[in-house]
mmCIF file of C-alpha atoms and ligand atoms in Angstrom:
data_model
loop_
_atom_site.group_PDB
_atom_site.id
_atom_site.type_symbol
_atom_site.label_atom_id
_atom_site.label_comp_id
_atom_site.label_asym_id
_atom_site.label_seq_id
_atom_site.Cartn_x
_atom_site.Cartn_y
_atom_site.Cartn_z
ATOM 1 C CA MET A 232 -13.830 -10.770 -6.296
ATOM 2 C CA ILE A 233 -10.872 -10.692 -3.910
ATOM 3 C CA VAL A 234 -11.834 -11.700 -0.389
ATOM 4 C CA PRO A 235 -9.567 -11.431 2.662
ATOM 5 C CA PRO A 236 -8.680 -14.815 4.167
ATOM 6 C CA PRO A 237 -11.114 -16.099 6.847
ATOM 7 C CA SER A 238 -8.182 -16.494 9.267
ATOM 8 C CA GLY A 239 -7.414 -12.779 8.872
ATOM 9 C CA LEU A 240 -4.222 -10.950 7.948
ATOM 10 C CA VAL A 241 -2.608 -10.320 11.286
ATOM 11 C CA ASP A 242 0.697 -10.570 13.136
ATOM 12 C CA ASP A 243 1.686 -9.591 16.681
ATOM 13 C CA VAL A 244 1.343 -5.877 15.972
ATOM 14 C CA VAL A 245 -0.765 -5.116 12.898
ATOM 15 C CA ALA A 246 -3.935 -6.398 11.300
ATOM 16 C CA LEU A 247 -5.251 -5.714 7.816
ATOM 17 C CA ARG A 248 -8.989 -5.591 7.222
ATOM 18 C CA LEU A 249 -11.417 -4.177 4.699
ATOM 19 C CA TRP A 250 -12.128 -0.471 5.066
ATOM 20 C CA LEU A 251 -15.350 0.352 6.911
ATOM 21 C CA PRO A 252 -17.519 3.456 6.385
ATOM 22 C CA SER A 253 -16.748 4.326 10.012
ATOM 23 C CA ASP A 254 -13.026 4.642 9.115
ATOM 24 C CA PHE A 255 -13.716 7.655 6.901
ATOM 25 C CA ALA A 256 -12.514 10.378 9.279
ATOM 26 C CA GLN A 257 -9.353 8.517 10.318
ATOM 27 C CA ARG A 258 -8.549 7.664 6.711
ATOM 28 C CA PHE A 259 -9.034 11.224 5.553
ATOM 29 C CA ALA A 260 -7.001 12.750 8.374
ATOM 30 C CA GLY A 261 -4.256 10.135 8.040
ATOM 31 C CA PHE A 262 -3.800 10.545 4.310
ATOM 32 C CA ARG A 263 -4.092 14.343 4.335
ATOM 33 C CA ASP A 264 -0.547 14.574 5.586
ATOM 34 C CA PRO A 265 2.344 16.305 3.804
ATOM 35 C CA GLN A 266 4.335 13.110 3.189
ATOM 36 C CA CYS A 267 1.350 11.105 1.920
ATOM 37 C CA LEU A 268 0.316 13.946 -0.356
ATOM 38 C CA GLU A 269 3.875 14.452 -1.601
ATOM 39 C CA PHE A 270 4.367 10.828 -2.613
ATOM 40 C CA SER A 271 0.948 9.227 -3.004
ATOM 41 C CA TRP A 272 -1.474 11.900 -4.230
ATOM 42 C CA PRO A 273 -1.108 12.111 -8.025
ATOM 43 C CA LEU A 274 -3.349 15.078 -8.777
ATOM 44 C CA VAL A 275 -2.625 18.807 -8.804
ATOM 45 C CA GLU A 276 -5.960 19.567 -7.198
ATOM 46 C CA GLU A 277 -6.269 19.366 -3.438
ATOM 47 C CA PHE A 278 -7.234 16.033 -1.865
ATOM 48 C CA THR A 279 -10.754 16.417 -0.466
ATOM 49 C CA GLU A 280 -13.386 14.337 1.288
ATOM 50 C CA ASP A 281 -15.154 14.019 -2.069
ATOM 51 C CA HIS A 282 -12.101 12.297 -3.541
ATOM 52 C CA LEU A 283 -12.080 9.872 -0.651
ATOM 53 C CA ARG A 284 -15.818 9.167 -0.952
ATOM 54 C CA ARG A 285 -15.290 8.308 -4.617
ATOM 55 C CA ARG A 286 -12.248 6.172 -3.747
ATOM 56 C CA PHE A 287 -14.376 4.021 -1.392
ATOM 57 C CA VAL A 288 -16.798 3.304 -4.263
ATOM 58 C CA GLN A 289 -14.064 2.723 -6.877
ATOM 59 C CA GLU A 290 -12.108 0.446 -4.589
ATOM 60 C CA GLU A 291 -15.091 -1.779 -3.941
ATOM 61 C CA ALA A 292 -15.734 -2.025 -7.694
ATOM 62 C CA GLU A 293 -12.081 -2.955 -8.305
ATOM 63 C CA ARG A 294 -12.274 -5.589 -5.578
ATOM 64 C CA VAL A 295 -15.419 -7.108 -7.075
ATOM 65 C CA ARG A 296 -13.724 -7.218 -10.485
ATOM 66 C CA GLY A 297 -10.699 -8.971 -8.937
ATOM 67 C CA GLU A 298 -8.330 -6.153 -9.876
ATOM 68 C CA ALA A 299 -7.298 -4.903 -6.445
ATOM 69 C CA ILE A 300 -7.975 -5.003 -2.751
ATOM 70 C CA ASN A 301 -7.519 -2.007 -0.464
ATOM 71 C CA LEU A 302 -7.224 -2.671 3.238
ATOM 72 C CA ALA A 303 -6.957 -0.644 6.414
ATOM 73 C CA ILE A 304 -3.810 -1.207 8.463
ATOM 74 C CA VAL A 305 -5.059 -1.292 12.037
ATOM 75 C CA ASP A 306 -3.721 -1.986 15.518
ATOM 76 C CA ALA A 307 -3.870 -5.763 16.093
ATOM 77 C CA ALA A 308 -5.062 -5.008 19.631
ATOM 78 C CA ASP A 309 -7.760 -2.531 18.571
ATOM 79 C CA SER A 310 -9.212 -2.936 15.088
ATOM 80 C CA GLN A 311 -10.862 0.501 15.286
ATOM 81 C CA ARG A 312 -7.478 2.252 15.452
ATOM 82 C CA VAL A 313 -6.437 2.928 11.858
ATOM 83 C CA TRP A 314 -2.712 3.336 11.195
ATOM 84 C CA GLY A 315 -2.824 3.548 7.419
ATOM 85 C CA GLY A 316 -3.714 1.721 4.261
ATOM 86 C CA ALA A 317 -2.250 -0.984 2.074
ATOM 87 C CA SER A 318 -3.301 -2.537 -1.171
ATOM 88 C CA ILE A 319 -2.667 -5.255 -3.657
ATOM 89 C CA TYR A 320 -3.419 -3.751 -7.028
ATOM 90 C CA ASP A 321 -2.792 -4.285 -10.752
ATOM 91 C CA VAL A 322 -3.765 -7.902 -10.124
ATOM 92 C CA GLU A 323 -3.308 -10.029 -13.250
ATOM 93 C CA SER A 324 -4.297 -13.467 -11.996
ATOM 94 C CA ASN A 325 -3.754 -15.233 -15.309
ATOM 95 C CA GLU A 326 -0.189 -13.943 -15.420
ATOM 96 C CA GLY A 327 0.476 -14.382 -11.675
ATOM 97 C CA ARG A 328 1.385 -10.714 -11.227
ATOM 98 C CA ALA A 329 0.333 -7.968 -8.814
ATOM 99 C CA ALA A 330 1.707 -4.884 -7.065
ATOM 100 C CA VAL A 331 1.673 -3.739 -3.448
ATOM 101 C CA GLY A 332 1.171 -0.208 -2.091
ATOM 102 C CA TYR A 333 0.987 1.388 1.360
ATOM 103 C CA TRP A 334 0.839 4.578 3.414
ATOM 104 C CA LEU A 335 0.819 5.345 7.121
ATOM 105 C CA SER A 336 -0.504 8.244 9.152
ATOM 106 C CA ALA A 337 2.344 10.281 10.645
ATOM 107 C CA PRO A 338 2.013 8.967 14.242
ATOM 108 C CA ALA A 339 2.212 5.354 13.007
ATOM 109 C CA ARG A 340 5.554 5.777 11.253
ATOM 110 C CA GLY A 341 8.940 4.684 12.525
ATOM 111 C CA ARG A 342 7.799 1.371 14.021
ATOM 112 C CA GLY A 343 8.116 -1.001 11.084
ATOM 113 C CA ILE A 344 4.355 -1.109 10.614
ATOM 114 C CA ALA A 345 4.488 -0.709 6.829
ATOM 115 C CA SER A 346 7.003 -3.546 6.545
ATOM 116 C CA ARG A 347 4.782 -5.820 8.606
ATOM 117 C CA ALA A 348 1.777 -4.973 6.446
ATOM 118 C CA VAL A 349 3.717 -5.603 3.226
ATOM 119 C CA ARG A 350 4.962 -8.972 4.457
ATOM 120 C CA LEU A 351 1.459 -10.036 5.465
ATOM 121 C CA LEU A 352 0.117 -9.028 2.066
ATOM 122 C CA ALA A 353 2.972 -10.676 0.191
ATOM 123 C CA ARG A 354 2.577 -13.979 2.013
ATOM 124 C CA TRP A 355 -1.155 -13.979 1.345
ATOM 125 C CA ALA A 356 -0.668 -13.052 -2.312
ATOM 126 C CA PHE A 357 1.846 -15.863 -2.845
ATOM 127 C CA THR A 358 -0.119 -18.440 -0.850
ATOM 128 C CA ASP A 359 -3.746 -17.792 -1.755
ATOM 129 C CA LEU A 360 -3.886 -15.443 -4.734
ATOM 130 C CA THR A 361 -1.516 -17.460 -6.972
ATOM 131 C CA ILE A 362 0.741 -14.437 -7.399
ATOM 132 C CA MET A 363 4.269 -15.335 -8.482
ATOM 133 C CA ARG A 364 5.679 -11.828 -8.782
ATOM 134 C CA LEU A 365 4.822 -8.881 -6.545
ATOM 135 C CA ALA A 366 5.944 -5.459 -7.739
ATOM 136 C CA LEU A 367 6.541 -2.382 -5.579
ATOM 137 C CA THR A 368 7.098 1.046 -7.060
ATOM 138 C CA CYS A 369 8.011 4.383 -5.546
ATOM 139 C CA ALA A 370 9.462 7.757 -6.390
ATOM 140 C CA PRO A 371 13.277 7.648 -6.322
ATOM 141 C CA ASP A 372 13.357 10.322 -3.603
ATOM 142 C CA ASN A 373 10.898 8.460 -1.357
ATOM 143 C CA LEU A 374 13.604 7.149 0.952
ATOM 144 C CA ALA A 375 11.235 5.795 3.599
ATOM 145 C CA SER A 376 9.363 3.753 0.992
ATOM 146 C CA ARG A 377 12.628 2.469 -0.503
ATOM 147 C CA ARG A 378 13.610 1.280 2.970
ATOM 148 C CA VAL A 379 10.307 -0.578 3.307
ATOM 149 C CA ALA A 380 11.057 -2.350 0.010
ATOM 150 C CA GLU A 381 14.566 -3.239 1.181
ATOM 151 C CA ARG A 382 13.395 -4.394 4.601
ATOM 152 C CA CYS A 383 10.916 -6.727 2.921
ATOM 153 C CA ASP A 384 13.631 -8.176 0.655
ATOM 154 C CA PHE A 385 12.315 -6.724 -2.580
ATOM 155 C CA VAL A 386 14.935 -6.632 -5.310
ATOM 156 C CA GLU A 387 15.521 -3.316 -7.035
ATOM 157 C CA GLU A 388 15.130 -3.781 -10.786
ATOM 158 C CA GLY A 389 15.716 -0.291 -12.062
ATOM 159 C CA LEU A 390 14.480 3.187 -12.772
ATOM 160 C CA MET A 391 11.554 3.661 -15.137
ATOM 161 C CA ARG A 392 12.151 7.091 -16.607
ATOM 162 C CA SER A 393 9.236 9.494 -17.042
ATOM 163 C CA HIS A 394 6.947 6.689 -15.932
ATOM 164 C CA THR A 395 4.134 8.295 -13.962
ATOM 165 C CA PRO A 396 1.913 11.321 -14.560
ATOM 166 C CA PHE A 397 2.185 12.995 -11.182
ATOM 167 C CA GLN A 398 1.007 16.373 -9.918
ATOM 168 C CA GLY A 399 1.068 17.971 -13.339
ATOM 169 C CA ARG A 400 4.371 16.593 -14.562
ATOM 170 C CA ARG A 401 5.896 13.210 -15.310
ATOM 171 C CA ARG A 402 7.914 11.457 -12.642
ATOM 172 C CA ASP A 403 10.526 8.718 -12.671
ATOM 173 C CA THR A 404 9.583 5.537 -10.811
ATOM 174 C CA LEU A 405 11.802 2.970 -9.109
ATOM 175 C CA LEU A 406 10.730 -0.614 -9.663
ATOM 176 C CA PHE A 407 11.229 -3.432 -7.135
ATOM 177 C CA SER A 408 9.930 -6.994 -7.154
ATOM 178 C CA LEU A 409 9.583 -9.895 -4.742
ATOM 179 C CA LEU A 410 9.251 -13.572 -5.673
ATOM 180 C CA PRO A 411 7.712 -16.234 -3.391
ATOM 181 C CA ASN A 412 11.007 -17.865 -2.367
ATOM 182 C CA GLU A 413 12.424 -14.479 -1.322
ATOM 183 C CA LEU A 414 9.840 -13.745 1.373
ATOM 184 C CA ARG A 415 11.061 -13.973 4.961
ATOM 185 C CA PRO A 416 8.786 -15.019 7.864
ATOM 186 C CA VAL A 417 6.113 -12.428 8.677
ATOM 187 C CA THR A 418 7.229 -12.090 12.287
ATOM 188 C CA SER A 419 10.808 -10.962 11.558
ATOM 189 C CA SER A 420 11.233 -7.207 11.114
HETATM 190 C C1 LIG B 151 6.505 4.939 3.312
HETATM 191 C C2 LIG B 151 5.976 4.848 4.719
HETATM 192 C C3 LIG B 151 4.715 3.980 4.745
HETATM 193 C C4 LIG B 151 7.047 4.170 5.561
HETATM 194 O O1 LIG B 151 6.588 4.076 6.872
HETATM 195 P P1 LIG B 151 7.496 3.422 8.024
HETATM 196 O O2 LIG B 151 7.908 2.075 7.627
HETATM 197 O O3 LIG B 151 6.894 3.632 9.341
HETATM 198 O O4 LIG B 151 8.687 4.353 7.868
HETATM 199 P P2 LIG B 151 9.832 4.569 8.846
HETATM 200 O O5 LIG B 151 9.601 5.883 9.489
HETATM 201 O O6 LIG B 151 10.063 3.366 9.718
HETATM 202 O O7 LIG B 151 10.981 4.662 7.775
HETATM 203 C C5 LIG B 151 11.411 3.502 7.083
HETATM 204 C C6 LIG B 151 12.910 3.590 7.005
HETATM 205 O O8 LIG B 151 13.227 4.714 6.171
HETATM 206 C C7 LIG B 151 14.052 5.609 6.883
HETATM 207 N N1 LIG B 151 13.670 6.974 6.503
HETATM 208 C C8 LIG B 151 12.480 7.562 6.717
HETATM 209 N N2 LIG B 151 12.516 8.816 6.215
HETATM 210 C C9 LIG B 151 13.760 8.981 5.690
HETATM 211 C C10 LIG B 151 14.427 10.043 5.038
HETATM 212 N N3 LIG B 151 13.792 11.198 4.799
HETATM 213 N N4 LIG B 151 15.701 9.862 4.665
HETATM 214 C C11 LIG B 151 16.339 8.680 4.868
HETATM 215 N N5 LIG B 151 15.746 7.631 5.470
HETATM 216 C C12 LIG B 151 14.497 7.785 5.877
HETATM 217 C C13 LIG B 151 13.793 5.327 8.342
HETATM 218 O O9 LIG B 151 14.896 5.687 9.129
HETATM 219 C C14 LIG B 151 13.584 3.818 8.328
HETATM 220 O O10 LIG B 151 14.835 3.200 8.253
HETATM 221 P P3 LIG B 151 15.132 1.757 8.950
HETATM 222 O O11 LIG B 151 14.372 0.762 8.123
HETATM 223 O O12 LIG B 151 16.587 1.599 8.814
HETATM 224 O O13 LIG B 151 14.633 1.843 10.347
HETATM 225 C C15 LIG B 151 5.652 6.220 5.319
HETATM 226 O O14 LIG B 151 6.801 7.003 5.297
HETATM 227 C C16 LIG B 151 4.545 6.943 4.559
HETATM 228 O O15 LIG B 151 3.373 6.714 4.821
HETATM 229 N N6 LIG B 151 4.915 7.816 3.621
HETATM 230 C C17 LIG B 151 3.942 8.581 2.850
HETATM 231 C C18 LIG B 151 3.194 7.716 1.842
HETATM 232 C C19 LIG B 151 4.136 6.966 0.975
HETATM 233 O O16 LIG B 151 5.198 7.441 0.625
HETATM 234 N N7 LIG B 151 3.720 5.746 0.615
HETATM 235 C C20 LIG B 151 4.508 4.906 -0.272
HETATM 236 C C21 LIG B 151 4.335 5.341 -1.677
HETATM 237 S S1 LIG B 151 5.382 4.378 -2.742
#
């Protein structure tokens, strides 16, 4: 089971907390956005409320099994205001490896919020989850996500060709990684 730290995951602007059932509408509306669907929705079929309901259940099961943790990115000043989601997934504790993922609702973009969330998650992963290598992957044409990786000091390792089944085809994937000594302070952006 992966449990968020008792002290919270928070900086001056953003906080990360477990998703609540009451977040459903904000999560659905935030993710059902052209950019999120283009880059983060892998299926051909339309993203529906049913998919999200099932995600809530699957995510909790993954968390209990210690495989992943999905968190809401919220306003540090108002924990009911959801800006997006972030996760640590593909957790392999014995090997000290995990990956980080994120998305933001359209109004939350352009303020460095994703970078803040990634840094908070990376610091926690390196400090408390015994992770020694954090991976970040994105589509090569996802320029905003590539910038998040760069802003958080991830190192680009290369292009994995035909890596991901995505929306009825196979897609290339760019691979980045971050090691503990490469992480800058959470407060710098
Ligand atoms: C990826 C995402 C979370 C980034 O959010 P964000 O950090 O607020 O993004 P920003 O709007 O600040 O953009 C990040 C950077 O990319 C740049 N950028 C954004 N869109 C761009 C584009 N189409 N072309 C070139 N640069 C772009 C921004 O100018 C910014 O640059 P800066 O760091 O120099 O200021 C957000 O775009 C998103 O939710 N996308 C949809 C879901 C997604 O792609 N998730 C990641 C899957 S790997």
